[in-house]
Coordinates of C-alpha atoms and ligand atoms in Angstrom, one line a residue:
M14 CA 0.6 0.5 0.3
D15 CA 1.1 3.5 -0.6
A16 CA 2.3 5.5 2.1
P17 CA 0.1 8.0 3.0
P18 CA 1.3 12.4 2.4
S19 CA 3.0 13.7 4.9
V20 CA 0.9 16.8 5.3
R21 CA -2.2 17.0 3.9
A22 CA -3.7 20.5 5.4
R23 CA -6.9 21.9 4.4
G24 CA -8.3 25.4 4.6
I25 CA -6.0 26.4 7.3
T26 CA -7.3 28.5 9.8
K27 CA -5.1 30.6 12.6
Y28 CA -5.0 33.6 14.8
F29 CA -3.4 35.8 16.9
G30 CA -5.8 38.0 18.4
E31 CA -7.9 40.1 15.5
V32 CA -4.9 38.5 13.5
V33 CA -4.8 36.3 11.1
A34 CA -1.4 34.5 11.0
L35 CA -3.7 31.9 8.2
D36 CA -6.2 32.6 6.2
S37 CA -7.9 28.5 5.4
V38 CA -4.0 27.6 4.0
D39 CA -3.9 24.4 1.8
L40 CA -0.6 22.7 1.4
D41 CA 0.2 18.5 0.3
V42 CA 3.9 17.3 1.2
A43 CA 4.6 13.4 -0.7
P44 CA 7.7 10.9 1.4
G45 CA 10.9 12.0 0.6
Q46 CA 10.1 15.3 -0.8
V47 CA 11.4 18.8 0.2
H48 CA 9.8 21.0 0.7
G49 CA 9.7 24.5 0.8
L50 CA 7.6 27.5 1.9
V51 CA 8.2 31.7 0.9
G52 CA 7.1 34.2 2.2
P53 CA 7.9 37.8 3.3
N54 CA 8.9 38.5 7.1
G55 CA 5.6 38.2 9.2
A56 CA 3.6 35.7 6.0
G57 CA 2.9 32.9 8.6
K58 CA 6.1 30.6 7.7
T59 CA 6.9 29.6 11.1
T60 CA 3.7 30.1 12.0
L61 CA 2.1 26.8 10.2
L62 CA 6.1 24.5 10.6
G63 CA 4.2 25.1 14.5
L64 CA 0.7 23.6 13.6
L65 CA 3.1 21.1 11.6
L66 CA 5.3 20.1 14.9
G67 CA 2.2 19.8 16.7
L68 CA 3.5 24.1 19.3
A69 CA -0.1 25.0 18.4
V70 CA -3.7 23.0 16.5
P71 CA -5.1 25.6 14.6
D72 CA -8.3 27.6 14.8
R73 CA -10.3 26.5 11.7
G74 CA -9.4 23.7 9.3
D75 CA -7.6 19.8 8.4
L76 CA -4.8 18.7 9.4
E77 CA -3.2 15.5 8.9
I78 CA 0.5 14.2 9.5
L79 CA 1.6 10.9 8.3
G80 CA -2.1 9.8 7.8
T81 CA -3.1 11.1 11.0
P82 CA -6.0 13.3 11.5
V83 CA -4.0 15.8 14.2
G84 CA -6.3 16.9 17.1
R85 CA -7.1 19.8 20.1
A86 CA -4.9 18.8 21.5
L87 CA -1.2 20.3 22.0
A88 CA 1.3 16.8 21.4
V89 CA 4.2 16.5 18.3
P90 CA 2.7 14.2 15.9
D91 CA 4.5 10.1 15.5
G92 CA 7.6 10.3 13.4
V93 CA 8.2 14.6 13.7
A94 CA 10.6 16.0 14.6
G95 CA 12.2 19.4 13.9
F96 CA 12.3 23.0 15.7
V97 CA 11.0 26.4 15.0
D98 CA 12.8 30.2 16.3
G99 CA 15.6 27.7 17.3
P100 CA 16.6 24.6 18.6
G101 CA 16.0 24.0 22.4
L102 CA 19.6 23.4 23.9
Y103 CA 21.5 23.3 26.8
P104 CA 24.2 26.1 27.1
S105 CA 26.2 24.4 29.8
M106 CA 26.4 21.4 28.2
T107 CA 28.6 20.0 25.7
A108 CA 27.0 18.6 21.9
K109 CA 26.8 15.2 22.9
Q110 CA 26.0 16.1 26.3
N111 CA 21.9 18.3 25.2
L112 CA 22.4 14.4 22.8
A113 CA 21.9 12.7 25.1
A114 CA 19.7 13.8 27.2
L115 CA 17.1 14.9 24.8
A116 CA 17.3 10.9 23.8
R117 CA 17.0 10.3 28.3
L118 CA 13.8 13.2 27.9
R119 CA 12.0 10.4 24.6
G120 CA 13.0 7.7 27.4
D121 CA 15.0 7.3 23.9
R122 CA 18.2 4.4 25.0
T123 CA 19.2 5.2 21.5
T124 CA 22.7 4.4 21.1
S125 CA 23.1 6.9 17.3
I126 CA 23.8 9.5 19.3
D127 CA 28.4 9.6 17.9
D128 CA 25.8 8.8 14.4
A129 CA 24.1 12.3 14.4
I130 CA 26.5 13.8 14.6
D131 CA 28.7 13.0 13.0
Q132 CA 26.6 13.5 10.1
V133 CA 26.1 17.3 10.4
G134 CA 29.8 17.4 11.0
L135 CA 29.8 18.3 14.3
T136 CA 32.2 15.4 15.5
D137 CA 35.3 17.7 16.9
V138 CA 33.6 19.4 18.9
A139 CA 30.9 16.9 20.2
D140 CA 33.3 17.9 23.6
D141 CA 32.7 21.7 23.9
R142 CA 30.0 22.6 25.0
V143 CA 27.1 24.5 23.2
R144 CA 27.7 28.0 25.5
G145 CA 31.0 28.8 22.6
F146 CA 28.9 27.2 19.7
S147 CA 28.0 30.4 16.6
L148 CA 24.8 30.3 15.1
G149 CA 25.3 27.3 12.1
M150 CA 26.8 24.5 15.0
R151 CA 24.0 25.2 17.1
Q152 CA 21.3 24.4 13.7
R153 CA 23.6 22.0 12.8
L154 CA 22.7 20.9 16.3
G155 CA 19.4 21.1 16.5
L156 CA 19.5 18.7 13.1
A157 CA 20.6 16.2 14.7
A158 CA 19.0 15.7 17.7
A159 CA 16.2 16.5 15.1
L160 CA 17.9 12.6 12.9
L161 CA 18.0 11.1 16.5
T162 CA 14.3 10.2 16.6
K163 CA 14.7 8.4 12.6
P164 CA 12.0 11.4 11.9
R165 CA 9.5 10.5 8.1
L166 CA 9.1 14.6 8.8
L167 CA 11.3 16.9 9.1
I168 CA 10.3 20.5 9.9
L169 CA 13.5 23.4 10.1
D170 CA 12.6 26.8 10.2
E171 CA 15.2 28.6 8.1
P172 CA 17.6 26.2 8.7
S173 CA 20.7 28.0 6.9
N174 CA 20.0 30.9 9.4
G175 CA 24.2 31.1 10.2
L176 CA 25.8 28.9 7.7
D177 CA 29.1 29.7 5.9
P178 CA 29.1 27.3 2.4
A179 CA 31.1 24.9 4.0
G180 CA 27.7 23.7 6.4
K181 CA 25.2 24.5 4.1
K182 CA 26.2 21.6 1.5
H183 CA 26.7 19.3 4.7
V184 CA 23.6 19.8 6.4
Y185 CA 21.4 19.8 2.3
G186 CA 23.7 16.8 1.7
V187 CA 22.5 15.4 4.5
L188 CA 17.9 16.0 3.8
T189 CA 19.1 15.8 0.5
R190 CA 20.0 12.2 1.7
L191 CA 16.6 11.5 4.5
A192 CA 14.9 12.3 0.9
A193 CA 16.2 9.7 -1.1
D194 CA 15.3 7.7 1.5
G195 CA 11.6 8.9 1.9
T196 CA 11.8 11.1 4.4
A197 CA 9.5 14.4 3.6
V198 CA 11.4 17.5 4.9
M199 CA 9.8 20.8 5.5
L200 CA 11.8 24.0 5.6
S201 CA 10.9 27.8 5.8
S202 CA 13.6 30.0 3.5
H203 CA 14.0 33.4 2.6
R204 CA 16.7 32.6 -0.2
M205 CA 15.2 31.5 -3.6
D206 CA 18.6 30.6 -4.7
D207 CA 18.9 27.8 -1.5
V208 CA 14.7 27.0 -1.9
E209 CA 16.0 25.9 -5.8
A210 CA 19.1 24.3 -5.1
L211 CA 17.2 22.4 -2.5
C212 CA 13.6 22.0 -2.9
S213 CA 11.0 20.1 -6.1
E214 CA 8.1 21.9 -4.8
V215 CA 7.7 25.2 -3.1
T216 CA 4.6 26.9 -1.1
I217 CA 4.9 30.7 -1.3
L218 CA 2.6 32.7 2.0
S219 CA 1.9 35.4 1.6
T220 CA -0.4 37.6 4.9
G221 CA -1.3 34.4 5.6
R222 CA -2.7 33.1 1.8
V223 CA -1.7 30.6 0.0
A224 CA -0.5 33.4 -3.5
F225 CA 1.4 29.2 -4.6
S226 CA 2.3 26.0 -3.8
G227 CA 3.4 22.4 -6.2
P228 CA 6.9 22.3 -8.2
I229 CA 9.0 24.5 -8.6
S230 CA 8.9 24.4 -12.1
K231 CA 5.5 24.5 -12.8
L232 CA 6.3 29.0 -11.6
A233 CA 7.2 30.1 -14.0
S234 CA 6.3 29.0 -17.6
E235 CA 7.3 29.1 -21.1
D236 CA 6.1 32.2 -21.8
S237 CA 6.7 33.8 -18.6
E238 CA 9.6 37.3 -20.0
L239 CA 12.2 37.0 -17.5
D240 CA 15.2 39.3 -17.9
Y241 CA 19.3 37.9 -18.8
R242 CA 21.7 39.1 -18.3
V243 CA 23.9 38.2 -21.4
R244 CA 28.0 38.5 -22.6
T245 CA 29.2 37.4 -25.0
S246 CA 31.9 37.6 -27.8
D247 CA 31.0 40.6 -29.6
P248 CA 29.4 43.6 -27.7
A249 CA 29.0 45.4 -31.0
V250 CA 26.8 42.7 -33.1
A251 CA 25.0 41.4 -30.1
R252 CA 23.0 43.8 -29.2
R253 CA 21.7 44.9 -32.7
I254 CA 21.0 41.6 -33.2
A255 CA 18.5 41.3 -29.5
R256 CA 17.3 44.8 -31.2
E257 CA 16.2 42.9 -34.9
T258 CA 15.1 39.4 -33.2
K259 CA 11.6 39.7 -32.1
G260 CA 10.2 39.3 -28.5
I261 CA 13.8 41.0 -27.4
R262 CA 13.5 43.6 -24.8
L263 CA 16.7 45.8 -24.5
R264 CA 16.4 46.6 -20.8
D265 CA 19.3 49.4 -20.9
Q266 CA 20.3 51.6 -22.8
E267 CA 24.5 51.3 -22.7
P268 CA 27.1 52.2 -25.8
D269 CA 28.0 49.1 -28.2
S270 CA 30.8 49.1 -26.0
V271 CA 30.0 47.6 -23.6
E272 CA 30.1 44.2 -22.5
L273 CA 26.9 43.2 -20.6
L274 CA 23.8 43.0 -21.9
V275 CA 20.5 42.7 -19.9
I276 CA 17.4 42.1 -22.1
S277 CA 13.7 40.8 -21.4
S278 CA 12.4 38.4 -23.1
A279 CA 10.1 34.7 -22.7
V280 CA 11.8 31.2 -23.7
P281 CA 10.4 30.6 -27.4
A282 CA 12.7 34.3 -28.5
L283 CA 15.8 34.3 -26.1
D284 CA 16.2 29.9 -28.0
E285 CA 16.0 32.2 -31.8
F286 CA 18.2 35.3 -30.0
V287 CA 21.2 32.6 -29.3
K288 CA 20.7 30.7 -32.7
R289 CA 21.8 34.2 -34.6
L290 CA 24.6 34.9 -32.1
V291 CA 25.9 31.1 -33.1
R292 CA 24.9 31.0 -36.7
D293 CA 26.8 35.2 -36.5
D294 CA 29.8 33.0 -35.5
I295 CA 29.2 35.0 -32.2
A296 CA 30.5 33.3 -29.5
V297 CA 28.1 33.7 -25.6
R298 CA 30.0 33.7 -23.3
E299 CA 27.5 33.8 -19.7
L300 CA 23.3 33.9 -20.0
A301 CA 21.7 34.0 -17.3
P302 CA 18.3 35.2 -15.6
V303 CA 18.8 38.4 -13.2
V304 CA 16.6 37.2 -10.7
S305 CA 15.9 33.9 -11.0
P306 CA 12.0 32.0 -11.5
L307 CA 11.7 32.2 -8.1
E308 CA 11.9 34.7 -6.8
A309 CA 10.5 36.3 -10.0
A310 CA 7.1 34.7 -9.2
F311 CA 7.6 35.5 -5.6
I312 CA 8.3 39.3 -6.5
A313 CA 5.3 39.0 -8.7
L314 CA 2.7 37.1 -6.7
T315 CA 3.2 38.9 -3.1
E316 CA 3.2 42.4 -4.9
Q317 CA -0.3 41.0 -6.6
Q318 CA -1.8 39.8 -3.7
E319 CA -0.3 43.7 -1.9
T320 CA -2.2 45.1 -4.2
N321 CA -6.1 43.0 -3.6
Ligands
LIG21 N1 2.4 34.2 18.9 C1 2.3 35.9 18.5 N2 0.8 36.3 19.2 C2 -0.1 37.2 18.3 N3 0.8 37.6 16.9 C3 1.2 36.0 16.5 C4 2.1 34.9 17.7 N4 3.1 34.3 16.2 C5 2.4 35.3 15.2 N5 2.3 35.9 14.9 C6 1.4 37.4 13.8 O1 1.4 36.2 12.7 C7 1.7 36.6 11.6 C8 2.7 35.5 11.4 O2 3.7 35.3 11.3 P1 4.6 34.6 11.6 O3 6.1 34.5 12.5 O4 4.2 32.5 11.6 O5 5.6 35.1 10.2 P2 7.0 34.7 9.1 O6 6.1 33.7 8.0 O7 7.5 33.2 9.9 O8 7.5 35.9 9.9 P3 9.1 35.7 9.4 O9 10.1 36.0 8.5 O10 9.9 37.4 9.7 O11 9.8 34.7 10.2 C9 2.9 38.4 12.1 O12 1.6 38.7 11.4 C10 2.8 37.9 13.9 O13 3.2 39.1 14.4

């Protein structure tokens, strides 16, 4: 039998007094999916992740976690682990002692503490007190604590906060391997590039409402216009060809000699432009969107919601 959806939310609404933090949110997360949650400050991301972790209950709507309906009692649903607003750690204990204490609290005689510490790359500092840990090291230790429970749904609020590029690569490797083994991962981030690198699906929240939820590939259609940076071996001729290609708009007023062109185009016109460059023996040295499709969709969708 197929595994049930890791998250199935329908019409989730959550109030804080007069504030509608979540407004009729629908969400589907499948096992093995890394699902990104993005939105401006105050959009409701932490509130939604908190509901999935059982830290609060919705005022309205139906929420099923790993196939089980969530009731009215506050409790971490079985099979779920993670943290919002940073992991809860004991500063005066070492990394290893923290994990041992958490395991004891759960009545778990786990022997996998060293393995969890190793997975997040903290073996060298396992016996150091957490008080001296950087934000990135705390985030990694929080992830190790979550890994101890072997979750089937992992919830992480801004997991890349404070991580240096190497730390990020390490943590993302852990998350990707977990997902490949069937764990669903739901994470919030303000970094669209991270979400694009890691997530197959994304939910964009704006003032508590879902502006988009689904595969990242569905965000930008072939017909959506994006701005692209273009660097070629002959900028003057490339500018002329850009002016002559239907559907391409030059976005800058620079002289012909300036190496970098910025054009606006949908995919079919961009294809035509590149073909013409190649026919004229011009090498394309760089061609990339100025902002990623996710970032462009994020800005457009949230601006649209804010004017409604
Ligand atoms: N405990 C609370 N009491 C009162 N209002 C709250 C509480 N928690 C959240 N809110 C309000 O609910 C809304 C959603 O907040 P939430 O923290 O979920 O947003 P967010 O998307 O995580 O924001 P950020 O990106 O800044 O972390 C905001 O208007 C916030 O002020």
